[in-house]
Coordinates of C-alpha atoms and ligand atoms in Angstrom, one line a residue:
Chain A
X1 CA 0.1 0.0 -0.1
X2 CA 1.4 3.4 -1.0
X3 CA 0.7 6.5 1.5
X4 CA 1.7 10.0 1.7
X5 CA 1.3 12.6 4.7
X6 CA 0.2 16.0 4.0
X7 CA 2.8 17.6 6.6
X8 CA 2.0 21.2 6.2
X9 CA -1.4 19.9 7.6
X10 CA 0.0 17.4 9.9
X11 CA -0.2 18.6 13.7
X12 CA 2.3 16.2 15.0
X13 CA -0.5 14.4 17.4
X14 CA 1.0 11.1 16.9
X15 CA -2.2 9.4 16.9
X16 CA -1.0 7.4 13.7
X17 CA 2.2 6.8 15.4
X18 CA 0.3 5.3 18.3
X19 CA -1.9 3.1 15.9
X20 CA 0.6 2.1 13.5
X21 CA 4.1 2.0 14.6
X22 CA 5.5 0.3 11.9
X23 CA 4.6 2.8 9.4
X24 CA 4.6 6.0 11.4
X25 CA 7.2 7.1 14.1
X26 CA 7.7 10.7 15.9
X27 CA 11.1 12.1 15.5
X28 CA 11.9 14.3 18.1
X29 CA 9.0 16.2 19.7
X30 CA 6.8 16.8 16.7
X31 CA 8.3 15.8 13.4
X32 CA 6.8 12.8 11.8
X33 CA 8.8 10.2 9.7
X34 CA 6.7 7.5 7.9
X35 CA 7.5 4.8 5.4
X36 CA 5.4 5.6 2.0
X37 CA 5.2 2.0 1.5
X38 CA 3.2 -0.2 4.1
X39 CA 3.3 -4.0 4.1
X40 CA 0.3 -5.8 3.4
X41 CA -0.3 -7.0 7.2
X42 CA -0.2 -3.3 8.2
X43 CA -3.4 -2.6 6.1
X44 CA -5.7 -2.5 9.6
X45 CA -3.3 -0.5 11.4
X46 CA -2.9 2.0 8.5
X47 CA -6.4 2.2 8.0
X48 CA -7.2 3.3 11.6
X49 CA -4.3 5.5 11.7
X50 CA -6.0 7.4 8.3
X51 CA -9.1 7.5 10.3
X52 CA -8.1 8.7 13.3
X53 CA -5.6 11.4 11.9
X54 CA -7.4 14.6 13.2
X55 CA -6.7 16.6 10.6
X56 CA -7.1 14.0 7.8
X57 CA -3.4 14.5 6.7
X58 CA -2.7 10.9 5.3
X59 CA -3.7 9.5 2.1
X60 CA -3.4 6.0 1.3
X61 CA -4.5 3.7 -1.4
X62 CA -4.9 0.0 -1.6
X63 CA -6.7 -0.1 1.8
X64 CA -10.2 -1.7 0.4
X65 CA -9.2 -5.1 -0.3
X66 CA -6.4 -6.2 -2.7
X67 CA -6.3 -5.4 -6.2
X68 CA -8.0 -1.8 -6.7
X69 CA -5.3 1.2 -6.2
X70 CA -2.6 -1.5 -5.8
X71 CA 0.8 -1.0 -7.7
X72 CA 0.0 -3.8 -10.0
X73 CA -3.9 -2.8 -10.4
X74 CA -2.6 1.1 -11.4
X75 CA -0.2 -0.4 -13.4
X76 CA -2.6 -2.7 -15.4
X77 CA -4.8 0.5 -15.9
X78 CA -2.4 2.7 -17.1
X79 CA 0.2 1.2 -19.0
X80 CA -1.2 1.5 -22.2
X81 CA 1.9 2.4 -24.0
Chain B
X1 CA -15.3 29.6 -25.0
X2 CA -19.1 28.3 -26.3
X3 CA -20.8 26.1 -24.0
X4 CA -21.2 23.4 -26.6
X5 CA -17.4 23.5 -27.3
X6 CA -16.7 23.0 -23.6
X7 CA -19.1 20.3 -23.4
X8 CA -17.5 18.5 -26.4
X9 CA -13.9 19.2 -25.2
X10 CA -15.0 17.9 -21.5
X11 CA -16.2 14.8 -23.5
X12 CA -13.8 14.0 -26.3
X13 CA -11.1 16.5 -26.0
X14 CA -7.2 15.6 -25.6
X15 CA -5.5 16.7 -22.7
X16 CA -1.5 16.2 -22.4
X17 CA 0.4 16.6 -19.4
X18 CA 4.3 16.9 -19.4
X19 CA 5.9 16.1 -16.1
X20 CA 4.4 12.8 -14.3
X21 CA 5.3 13.6 -10.8
X22 CA 3.3 15.3 -7.9
X23 CA 1.8 18.2 -9.8
X24 CA 1.1 16.4 -12.9
X25 CA -0.6 13.1 -11.1
X26 CA -2.9 15.4 -8.9
X27 CA -3.7 17.4 -11.9
X28 CA -5.1 14.4 -13.9
X29 CA -6.8 13.0 -10.6
X30 CA -8.6 16.4 -10.5
X31 CA -9.4 16.3 -14.4
X32 CA -11.2 12.8 -14.0
X33 CA -12.8 13.8 -10.7
X34 CA -14.4 16.9 -12.2
X35 CA -15.8 14.7 -15.3
X36 CA -13.0 15.1 -18.1
X37 CA -13.7 11.7 -20.1
X38 CA -11.7 12.5 -23.0
X39 CA -7.9 11.2 -23.5
X40 CA -5.4 11.9 -21.3
X41 CA -1.8 11.6 -22.1
X42 CA 1.1 11.5 -19.3
X43 CA 4.3 12.3 -20.5
X44 CA 7.4 11.8 -18.0
X45 CA 11.0 11.4 -18.5
X46 CA 11.9 9.5 -15.4
X47 CA 11.0 5.6 -16.1
X48 CA 8.8 5.4 -12.7
X49 CA 5.2 6.0 -11.9
X50 CA 5.0 9.0 -10.0
X51 CA 6.8 9.2 -6.7
X52 CA 7.1 11.6 -3.6
X53 CA 10.3 13.6 -3.1
X54 CA 10.3 14.8 0.5
X55 CA 11.1 11.5 2.2
X56 CA 13.7 11.1 -0.1
X57 CA 15.8 13.4 2.3
X58 CA 14.2 12.3 5.1
X59 CA 12.8 8.6 5.6
X60 CA 14.9 7.3 3.3
X61 CA 18.3 8.5 4.6
X62 CA 17.3 7.8 8.0
X63 CA 16.6 4.2 7.0
X64 CA 12.8 4.1 7.5
X65 CA 11.9 4.0 3.8
X66 CA 13.3 2.6 0.7
X67 CA 14.2 5.4 -1.8
X68 CA 12.7 3.0 -4.6
X69 CA 9.4 2.7 -2.6
X70 CA 7.8 6.4 -2.4
X71 CA 5.6 5.9 -5.0
X72 CA 2.7 8.3 -4.7
X73 CA -0.7 6.9 -3.7
X74 CA -3.3 7.5 -6.0
X75 CA -6.2 9.4 -5.2
X76 CA -8.8 7.7 -8.2
X77 CA -7.9 5.8 -11.3
X78 CA -6.9 8.3 -14.3
X79 CA -7.1 5.9 -17.2
X80 CA -4.5 7.4 -18.9
X81 CA -1.6 6.7 -21.5
X82 CA 1.6 7.0 -20.1
X83 CA 4.7 7.7 -22.1
X84 CA 7.2 7.0 -19.2
X85 CA 10.8 7.4 -19.6
X86 CA 10.3 9.5 -22.7
X87 CA 11.3 13.8 -22.4
X88 CA 9.3 16.2 -24.2
X89 CA 11.7 18.0 -26.4
X90 CA 9.6 20.8 -28.1
X91 CA 6.4 22.6 -28.2
X92 CA 4.7 23.7 -31.4
X93 CA 2.0 26.2 -30.1
X94 CA 0.5 26.6 -33.5
X95 CA -0.1 23.1 -34.3
X96 CA -0.6 22.3 -30.8
X97 CA 1.8 19.3 -30.7
X98 CA 4.4 18.1 -28.1
X99 CA 7.4 16.7 -29.4
X100 CA 8.8 13.5 -27.9
X101 CA 12.7 12.4 -27.5
X102 CA 11.6 9.3 -29.3
X103 CA 10.7 11.3 -32.4
X104 CA 6.9 10.8 -31.8
X105 CA 4.7 14.0 -31.7
X106 CA 1.4 13.9 -29.2
X107 CA -1.2 16.4 -30.3
X108 CA -3.3 18.4 -27.6
X109 CA -6.0 20.5 -27.3
X110 CA -5.1 21.9 -24.2
X111 CA -1.7 21.3 -22.4
X112 CA -0.6 21.1 -18.8
X113 CA 3.3 21.7 -18.2
X114 CA 4.6 20.5 -14.7
X115 CA 8.2 19.7 -15.5
X116 CA 9.3 20.9 -12.3
X117 CA 12.9 21.5 -11.4
X118 CA 16.1 19.6 -11.1
X119 CA 19.3 20.0 -9.0
X120 CA 21.8 22.6 -10.1
X121 CA 24.7 20.3 -10.8
X122 CA 28.3 21.8 -9.6
X123 CA 29.5 24.2 -12.3
X124 CA 32.6 22.9 -13.2
X125 CA 31.9 19.7 -15.3
X126 CA 35.0 17.8 -14.8
X127 CA 34.5 18.0 -11.1
X128 CA 31.1 17.3 -11.2
X129 CA 31.8 13.9 -12.8
X130 CA 34.0 12.7 -10.2
X131 CA 33.4 9.7 -8.4
X132 CA 31.6 10.5 -4.8
X133 CA 30.3 13.9 -6.4
X134 CA 26.4 13.5 -5.8
X135 CA 23.3 15.4 -6.2
X136 CA 19.6 14.8 -4.4
X137 CA 16.6 15.5 -6.5
X138 CA 15.3 11.9 -8.0
X139 CA 14.9 8.5 -6.6
X140 CA 17.9 7.3 -8.3
X141 CA 20.1 9.9 -6.6
X142 CA 18.8 8.9 -3.2
X143 CA 19.5 5.4 -3.9
X144 CA 22.8 6.1 -4.8
X145 CA 23.3 8.5 -2.0
X146 CA 22.2 6.0 0.5
X147 CA 24.4 3.4 -0.5
X148 CA 27.2 5.8 -0.1
X149 CA 26.5 6.8 3.0
X150 CA 26.0 3.2 4.3
X151 CA 29.3 2.2 3.0
X152 CA 30.4 4.5 5.7
X153 CA 32.4 7.4 3.9
X154 CA 35.3 8.9 5.9
X155 CA 33.9 12.6 5.7
X156 CA 30.7 13.8 4.0
X157 CA 31.1 17.5 2.5
X158 CA 27.7 19.2 1.7
X159 CA 27.8 22.2 -0.7
X160 CA 25.1 24.3 0.3
X161 CA 23.0 24.9 3.4
X162 CA 19.6 25.2 2.7
X163 CA 17.1 22.8 3.9
X164 CA 18.0 19.7 1.4
X165 CA 21.7 20.1 2.5
X166 CA 20.4 20.5 6.3
X167 CA 18.4 17.7 6.1
X168 CA 21.6 15.5 4.3
X169 CA 23.6 17.0 7.1
X170 CA 21.2 16.0 9.8
X171 CA 21.0 12.0 8.4
X172 CA 24.5 12.1 8.1
X173 CA 24.8 12.9 11.6
X174 CA 22.4 10.5 12.7
X175 CA 24.3 7.7 11.2
X176 CA 27.6 8.9 13.2
X177 CA 29.0 10.2 10.0
X178 CA 31.8 12.8 10.0
X179 CA 30.2 15.8 7.9
X180 CA 31.4 19.0 6.8
X181 CA 28.8 21.6 5.5
X182 CA 30.1 24.7 3.6
X183 CA 27.8 27.4 2.7
X184 CA 28.3 31.0 1.3
X185 CA 26.2 33.0 3.5
X186 CA 26.6 33.8 7.1
X187 CA 24.5 30.9 8.4
X188 CA 22.3 27.8 7.2
X189 CA 18.9 28.4 5.5
X190 CA 19.7 32.1 5.5
X191 CA 18.1 32.3 1.9
X192 CA 14.8 30.9 3.1
X193 CA 14.2 32.2 6.5
X194 CA 16.6 35.0 7.5
X195 CA 19.6 35.5 9.4
X196 CA 17.7 35.6 12.9
X197 CA 16.4 32.0 12.2
X198 CA 19.5 31.2 10.5
X199 CA 21.6 31.6 13.7
X200 CA 19.2 29.0 15.4
X201 CA 20.0 26.7 12.9
X202 CA 23.9 27.2 13.1
X203 CA 23.3 26.3 16.9
X204 CA 21.6 23.2 15.9
X205 CA 24.4 22.5 13.5
X206 CA 26.7 22.7 16.0
X207 CA 25.2 21.0 19.2
X208 CA 24.9 17.8 16.6
X209 CA 28.4 17.9 15.7
X210 CA 28.3 19.1 12.0
X211 CA 31.6 21.0 11.3
X212 CA 29.7 24.2 9.5
X213 CA 31.9 26.6 7.4
X214 CA 29.9 29.8 6.6
X215 CA 31.1 32.9 4.8
X216 CA 33.2 30.6 2.3
X217 CA 32.7 29.0 -1.0
X218 CA 33.9 25.5 -2.5
X219 CA 36.7 26.8 -5.3
X220 CA 37.4 23.5 -6.2
X221 CA 37.1 19.4 -5.9
X222 CA 40.2 17.4 -5.9
X223 CA 40.2 13.7 -7.1
X224 CA 42.6 11.0 -6.7
X225 CA 44.6 9.2 -9.3
X226 CA 41.4 6.9 -10.3
X227 CA 38.8 9.7 -10.4
X228 CA 37.4 9.6 -7.2
X229 CA 36.9 12.7 -5.0
X230 CA 39.4 13.4 -2.4
X231 CA 39.4 16.6 -1.3
X232 CA 37.5 19.9 -1.7
X233 CA 39.5 23.6 -1.8
X234 CA 37.5 26.2 0.2
X235 CA 38.0 30.2 -0.7
X236 CA 39.4 30.8 3.1
X237 CA 42.3 28.6 1.5
X238 CA 41.1 25.7 3.7
X239 CA 41.3 22.0 2.6
X240 CA 38.5 19.6 3.6
X241 CA 39.7 16.0 2.8
X242 CA 36.3 14.2 1.8
X243 CA 35.3 10.9 -0.1
X244 CA 31.7 11.9 -0.6
X245 CA 30.5 15.3 -1.8
X246 CA 26.8 16.3 -1.8
X247 CA 26.1 19.3 -3.9
X248 CA 22.9 21.0 -2.7
X249 CA 23.0 24.4 -4.5
X250 CA 19.2 24.8 -5.1
X251 CA 17.7 23.8 -8.4
X252 CA 16.8 24.9 -12.2
X253 CA 13.8 24.9 -13.9
X254 CA 13.2 22.5 -16.4
X255 CA 12.3 24.8 -19.4
X256 CA 14.9 24.1 -22.0
X257 CA 12.6 22.2 -23.8
X258 CA 10.5 25.3 -24.5
X259 CA 13.0 27.3 -25.9
X260 CA 12.1 28.7 -29.2
X261 CA 8.4 27.5 -28.5
X262 CA 7.1 31.3 -27.8
X263 CA 5.9 30.6 -24.5
X264 CA 7.4 32.7 -21.9
X265 CA 9.5 29.9 -20.2
X266 CA 13.0 30.8 -19.1
X267 CA 15.6 30.1 -16.5
X268 CA 12.9 31.4 -13.8
X269 CA 10.3 29.2 -14.7
X270 CA 7.1 29.6 -16.6
X271 CA 5.1 32.7 -16.0
X272 CA 1.1 32.2 -15.7
X273 CA -1.6 34.3 -14.7
X274 CA -3.5 33.7 -11.1
X275 CA -5.4 31.0 -13.1
X276 CA -2.8 29.2 -14.1
X277 CA -2.8 29.9 -17.9
X278 CA 0.8 30.5 -19.3
X279 CA 2.0 33.5 -20.6
X280 CA 3.5 33.8 -24.1
X281 CA 7.0 35.5 -24.4
X282 CA 5.0 38.8 -25.3
X283 CA 3.0 38.8 -21.9
X284 CA -0.2 37.6 -23.5
X285 CA -1.8 34.8 -21.6
X286 CA -2.7 31.5 -23.8
X287 CA -6.1 30.0 -23.8
X288 CA -4.7 26.2 -23.8
X289 CA -1.5 26.1 -22.3
X290 CA -1.7 25.9 -18.1
X291 CA 1.2 25.2 -15.7
X292 CA 1.5 23.9 -11.9
X293 CA 4.1 23.3 -9.6
X294 CA 7.8 23.8 -9.4
X295 CA 8.2 24.9 -12.7
X296 CA 5.5 27.9 -12.5
X297 CA 5.7 31.4 -11.5
X298 CA 2.4 33.0 -10.6
X299 CA 1.2 36.4 -9.3
X300 CA -0.4 36.2 -5.9
X301 CA -2.9 38.6 -4.6
X302 CA -1.8 38.6 -0.9
X303 CA 1.7 39.6 -1.8
X304 CA 1.2 42.4 -4.0
X305 CA 0.9 40.6 -7.1
X306 CA 4.8 39.5 -7.3
X307 CA 5.2 36.4 -9.4
X308 CA 6.3 33.7 -7.0
X309 CA 8.1 30.4 -7.9
X310 CA 7.1 28.2 -5.0
X311 CA 9.4 24.8 -4.4
X312 CA 6.7 23.6 -2.2
X313 CA 4.9 20.2 -2.3
X314 CA 1.9 22.0 -1.3
X315 CA 2.1 24.5 -3.6
X316 CA 2.2 21.4 -6.2
X317 CA -1.1 19.9 -5.0
X318 CA -3.0 23.0 -4.8
X319 CA -1.8 24.5 -8.0
X320 CA -2.4 21.2 -10.1
X321 CA -6.0 21.3 -8.6
X322 CA -6.8 24.7 -9.6
X323 CA -5.1 24.3 -13.3
X324 CA -6.9 21.1 -13.8
X325 CA -10.4 22.8 -12.6
X326 CA -9.7 25.8 -14.9
X327 CA -8.9 23.5 -17.9
X328 CA -12.1 22.2 -18.0
X329 CA -14.3 25.1 -16.9
X330 CA -15.6 28.2 -18.8
X331 CA -13.9 31.5 -17.8
X332 CA -16.8 32.1 -15.2
X333 CA -16.1 28.9 -13.1
X334 CA -12.5 29.6 -13.2
X335 CA -10.6 29.8 -9.8
X336 CA -7.6 31.7 -8.7
X337 CA -4.7 29.9 -7.4
X338 CA -4.6 32.1 -4.0
X339 CA -3.0 29.1 -1.8
X340 CA -1.1 30.6 1.2
X341 CA 2.5 29.0 0.8
X342 CA 3.7 26.7 3.6
X343 CA 6.4 24.8 3.8
X344 CA 8.0 21.9 6.1
X345 CA 11.3 20.4 6.7
X346 CA 12.7 18.3 9.6
X347 CA 16.1 18.1 10.8
X348 CA 18.1 17.3 13.9
X349 CA 14.8 16.2 15.3
X350 CA 13.4 19.4 15.0
X351 CA 10.2 20.2 13.0
X352 CA 10.4 23.3 11.0
X353 CA 7.2 25.1 9.4
X354 CA 6.7 28.1 7.7
X355 CA 3.6 29.8 6.2
X356 CA 3.6 33.1 4.2
X357 CA 6.8 34.2 2.2
X358 CA 9.4 34.6 4.9
X359 CA 12.0 36.3 2.1
X360 CA 9.7 39.5 1.7
X361 CA 9.9 39.9 5.6
X362 CA 12.0 42.9 6.4
X363 CA 11.5 42.2 10.0
X364 CA 11.0 39.5 12.6
X365 CA 9.7 39.2 16.1
X366 CA 9.3 36.1 18.2
X367 CA 5.6 35.9 19.5
X368 CA 5.8 32.6 21.0
X369 CA 8.6 30.4 22.8
X370 CA 12.2 31.4 22.6
X371 CA 15.3 31.0 20.1
X372 CA 17.2 29.5 23.0
X373 CA 14.8 26.9 23.7
X374 CA 14.2 25.9 19.8
X375 CA 10.8 26.2 20.3
X376 CA 9.2 29.3 18.9
X377 CA 7.2 30.9 16.5
X378 CA 8.7 33.9 14.7
X379 CA 6.3 36.1 12.9
X380 CA 7.7 38.3 9.5
X381 CA 6.6 41.8 8.7
X382 CA 6.4 43.8 5.6
X383 CA 5.6 47.3 5.3
X384 CA 3.2 47.1 8.3
X385 CA 1.8 44.0 7.7
X386 CA 2.4 40.2 8.6
X387 CA 3.7 38.5 5.6
X388 CA 4.9 35.4 6.8
X389 CA 5.2 33.3 9.9
X390 CA 8.1 30.3 10.7
X391 CA 7.9 27.7 13.7
X392 CA 10.5 25.2 15.4
X393 CA 8.5 22.5 17.0
X394 CA 5.5 24.8 17.4
X395 CA 3.4 23.7 14.9
X396 CA 0.0 24.1 16.3
X397 CA 0.2 27.8 16.3
X398 CA 1.1 28.0 12.4
X399 CA -3.0 28.0 11.1
X400 CA -3.5 31.0 13.4
X401 CA -0.7 33.1 11.5
X402 CA -1.9 31.9 8.1
X403 CA -5.4 33.6 8.9
X404 CA -3.4 37.0 10.0
X405 CA -1.5 36.7 6.8
X406 CA -4.7 36.4 4.8
X407 CA -6.4 39.1 6.6
X408 CA -3.3 41.7 6.5
X409 CA -2.8 41.7 10.0
X410 CA -0.7 44.8 11.2
X411 CA 3.0 44.1 12.1
X412 CA 4.3 44.6 14.8
X413 CA 2.3 42.1 16.5
X414 CA 0.4 43.7 18.9
X415 CA -2.2 41.0 20.2
X416 CA -1.0 38.9 23.3
X417 CA -0.1 35.5 22.3
X418 CA 0.8 32.5 24.6
X419 CA 4.0 31.9 25.8
X420 CA 5.2 35.8 24.8
X421 CA 8.5 36.4 26.0
X422 CA 10.6 39.8 26.7
X423 CA 12.6 38.7 23.7
X424 CA 9.8 38.9 21.5
X425 CA 8.2 42.4 22.1
X426 CA 10.6 44.3 19.6
X427 CA 10.7 43.6 15.9
X428 CA 14.4 43.4 14.8
X429 CA 15.8 43.2 11.2
X430 CA 15.0 39.6 9.6
X431 CA 18.5 39.5 8.3
X432 CA 17.8 38.4 4.5
X433 CA 20.9 38.3 2.4
X434 CA 20.9 40.8 -0.5
X435 CA 18.3 39.5 -2.7
X436 CA 20.5 40.2 -5.9
X437 CA 23.0 37.7 -4.8
X438 CA 22.1 34.2 -5.3
X439 CA 21.7 32.0 -2.1
X440 CA 22.0 28.3 -1.9
X441 CA 18.1 27.3 -2.7
X442 CA 15.7 29.7 -1.3
X443 CA 12.7 27.8 -1.8
X444 CA 10.3 30.8 -2.8
X445 CA 11.7 32.8 -5.0
X446 CA 10.4 36.4 -5.9
X447 CA 10.8 36.9 -9.7
X448 CA 9.3 40.4 -10.1
X449 CA 6.1 41.7 -11.5
X450 CA 6.0 41.5 -15.2
X451 CA 6.0 38.2 -17.0
X452 CA 7.4 40.0 -20.0
X453 CA 10.1 40.7 -17.7
X454 CA 13.4 42.0 -19.6
X455 CA 15.5 38.9 -18.4
X456 CA 13.5 36.2 -20.2
X457 CA 15.1 36.2 -23.2
X458 CA 13.4 34.6 -26.4
X459 CA 15.3 32.8 -28.5
X460 CA 13.6 32.1 -31.6
X461 CA 13.9 28.3 -33.2
X462 CA 16.6 28.0 -35.6
X463 CA 15.3 25.5 -38.0
Ligands
FAD1 C1 14.9 15.7 -1.6 C2 13.7 16.7 -1.3 C3 13.2 17.0 -0.3 C4 12.0 17.9 -0.3 N1 11.4 18.1 0.6 C5 10.7 18.9 0.6 C6 9.9 19.4 2.2 O1 10.2 19.0 3.0 N2 8.6 20.2 1.9 C7 8.3 20.7 0.9 O2 7.2 21.6 0.8 N3 9.0 20.5 -0.3 C8 9.8 19.4 -0.4 N4 10.4 19.2 -1.6 C9 10.0 19.8 -2.9 C10 8.8 18.8 -3.5 O3 9.3 17.4 -3.6 C11 8.3 19.6 -4.8 O4 7.9 21.1 -4.6 C12 7.6 18.9 -5.7 O5 8.1 17.7 -5.9 C13 7.4 19.9 -7.1 O6 6.5 18.9 -8.0 P1 6.2 19.2 -9.2 O7 5.1 17.9 -10.1 O8 6.1 20.6 -9.6 O9 7.6 18.9 -9.9 P2 8.7 17.6 -9.8 O10 8.4 16.6 -8.8 O11 10.1 18.2 -9.9 O12 8.4 16.7 -11.1 C14 8.5 17.1 -12.6 C15 8.6 15.9 -13.2 O13 8.7 16.6 -14.7 C16 9.9 15.7 -15.5 N5 10.2 16.4 -16.6 C17 11.3 17.6 -16.2 N6 11.5 17.8 -17.8 C18 10.6 16.8 -18.4 C19 10.5 16.9 -20.2 N7 11.0 17.9 -20.9 N8 9.6 15.7 -20.6 C20 9.1 15.0 -19.3 N9 9.1 15.1 -18.3 C21 10.2 16.3 -17.7 C22 10.8 15.3 -14.0 O14 11.8 14.3 -14.3 C23 10.1 15.3 -12.8 O15 9.5 14.0 -13.1 C24 11.6 18.3 -1.5 C25 11.8 18.1 -2.8 C26 13.3 17.2 -2.7 C27 13.8 16.6 -4.2
SF4_2 S1 -2.2 11.6 13.2 FE1 -2.1 12.8 11.5 S2 -1.9 14.8 12.5 FE2 -1.1 13.3 14.1 S3 1.1 12.8 13.8 FE3 -0.1 11.5 12.2 S4 -0.5 12.5 10.4 FE4 0.4 14.3 11.7

């Protein structure tokens, strides 16, 4: 699953780091570092982090079941050339 | 545009986007989300699906993410024809065609240009080509840099202490590597945030064990007998022995491919109106060519209609959305790009954020917290107005200042603020360097008022 955090919006509340510590971590007091590619087994935790972020700063795809939005699906649908 | 034409265009028109990165992707998604069902072609010279760059100097160098896996999540399917790994090499505005490096030509009804910037290389080519001299802009750059850092260089030299250089220096220290940073200005981050904040950054450097050399220029890179860099010579006659040099001298706009096209494109970017429509070289706005992201420079009502070039992630997203909307809307429905500039960086464990345009600031006052504690908000004033704010580990207040900037609230700041200290009562000179001297990578460039500015040279095509 791919994800990105809009760090302009992010307030460093750390809910995500609490809910999905393998994906998100605080670095210092309020800087967030994260892995833009989350492993499959992180799906549920990542979904919870996305939902819990108070400023909706996290965008992820591939959260709703395999297929749609995954790397492979995106490539299939796009690689017409 | 008559509505029947617009309807047909929205149904079966052809849109081409050149530059398949952050701005290009978000524009494509917006076009589809707003009902464009015609053909969409994405042209990108990098052989990769759109990926995100900010993690390349942060999570990737900290070992928390792979350089090859920062692909951007998709907001929706875009059903595009992708031409990746092939550069656009020319534009024929009359025939409405984009020429590609492989000889192909792609026709458009409307074109979006989102070709961004690239890292400014070390100016002496023979030295730039030495083994161990690196840049950081792309995924491949980041992968190469991370590999070299992991191999344990004896000393890393970073040339330029802008945001990118500072982030790399910070990552090096976390890896326990010896690092020297050479900066022409008096302190790091001076071009972006001024000297008052720059001196706080310099303290962070020192505390974290970076060998910071300011007020110096690197005059030459020296090679060993097999073409690997081994030392750098500085303008103060000192020599830094190094086996890994990261050149972090800011960026150059990717506009060369438009040379001779007649578009108002040059070294300072592509000028556009507030609705993201590109100007031609005469200063006349085009109706079918739009621009977004790092390559654009556009006038901003909040900042005296100065043309701003913003090398900011948030700008690329916001401007792409506005450009896409306007590409498929009638003039009455078009929107201006009025995004308040915002930026973040994290280095040495400190979260730095800014809103507004700090380099326009004449004075600064610390309205919350204190510089000594590295936890504060600084507010920049310009002609009696609040023009920008910066925070170090104090993010939650920034939105408040954003509202103040939008309102044109008076400066000096008179309202009582939480955690106001005596040191913040009086504004002081923000200490930006002379704007006519180049600094290492200011991320906002004030590029004057007029799109047909004298510095834009129109070179007619030779063929
Ligand atoms: C290491 C790094 C760290 C960053 N950190 C931050 C940060 O912390 N905060 C922040 O706000 N911003 C940050 N940025 C800036 C942010 O990434 C950019 O603002 C953003 O990428 C701009 O997106 P863009 O789509 O306009 O341009 P780009 O991402 O530059 O994309 C342009 C694309 O067009 C392609 N292209 C160029 N010429 C052609 C051509 N002729 N034909 C076809 N394709 C072409 C390029 O190869 C590239 O893929 C950082 C950037 C880097 C490199
Ligand atoms: S939960 Fe949201 S605001 Fe909080 S740290 Fe994570 S991304 Fe930032």
